């Protein structure tokens, strides 16, 4: 059986959610962040030199990086579900938004969080990063006004990749979603998915998902 190493309040919620959506059996091993540093505990660092989470074991395979794990599980255990085929009209939008999550959305949130702790509020680098974050969120808002899901009409792995940054990441980098009605409506749709509810309850039972 697949073993999923899950760090609480982290991007590894993506893999829990994917397994629940696809009905992939898995053994869950949960880890808690260090209370002081908020980083991975020694137990995870013993498995991966970066203390990475998510981390899966599938037979002899040990695999990190959430996007790589999502693609692997869809290909090996999901019969290609949650990913449009190359001849599907939503294929290119799927690819764009799948990679947008870790290529733009999550990195700019991390930069804004780090710089906000290190620089004064009026520092030009911090202001430029906030401007970039605003542009990224505006693009997401526009997209979710055009289609119910990131790739288009259907829920896909592009949504699984994106939701963490719009929800749990806000524990670390607060973002006011009041100016983004399409994002807020989208998160309400996500919150109604039984697989999402199961995943969050199993992985982070102490956390009420930040869907508003």
Phi, psi and omega in degrees: 000146176299137174248127179248120176266114188243122173269126181302144178057053182213175180297346180291350173300334179302319185284321173304311182298315179300315180299321179291320179297320185269353182069033179275122177295141180205154170259128183259127172242117185262144179229151181247141178295149174301133186296332183267306185275339185066017180261180181296148177283166180303328181300322177287323180294335176289337180270328183218135185300336178265000185063035190289145168215135008284162177214131177240151168243127178226096189065235179274356183276133171239118188228131175248184181074114188300319181295319178296320180294318179300312180296320180297312184293322177297317183287318187269328187233356186247005181053033177076004180294155180069018175216115180298145176288166185297338180265003181277140181298340180266007184298309181295314175301322177301311181300316182299308186285331174301315182275339177300326184303309181264352179267332182228305189297303181295317179299320183288328174295318178296317178298315180296320178297312183294313181292327179295334178274340187255337188239154174293158188301330183262014180292135184298326179292319177295318179297320178294322179292321176296321177298319177296317178299317179300319179294319179296314180294325177295323178292319177297315179302317179297315181298317183283355168271342180270329186213153180289337180226166187300317182280338183152229186284337186247147173294134180219181177295342175297327176289317179300323179289330190268329192295324180307315183294333181269351184234271188300327178301336181288351169295328184261325181228089183302136177226128177278116182269004180305322180283002188236075183298327180291321176296316181296319178295321177299314181296329175294321177296317179298317182296344178273353182283123180302322181294322177295316180298317179297315183299314182292323179293324179283317187277322184223068184295343179275354189245127169274119184308136183274080187259007180232000000 
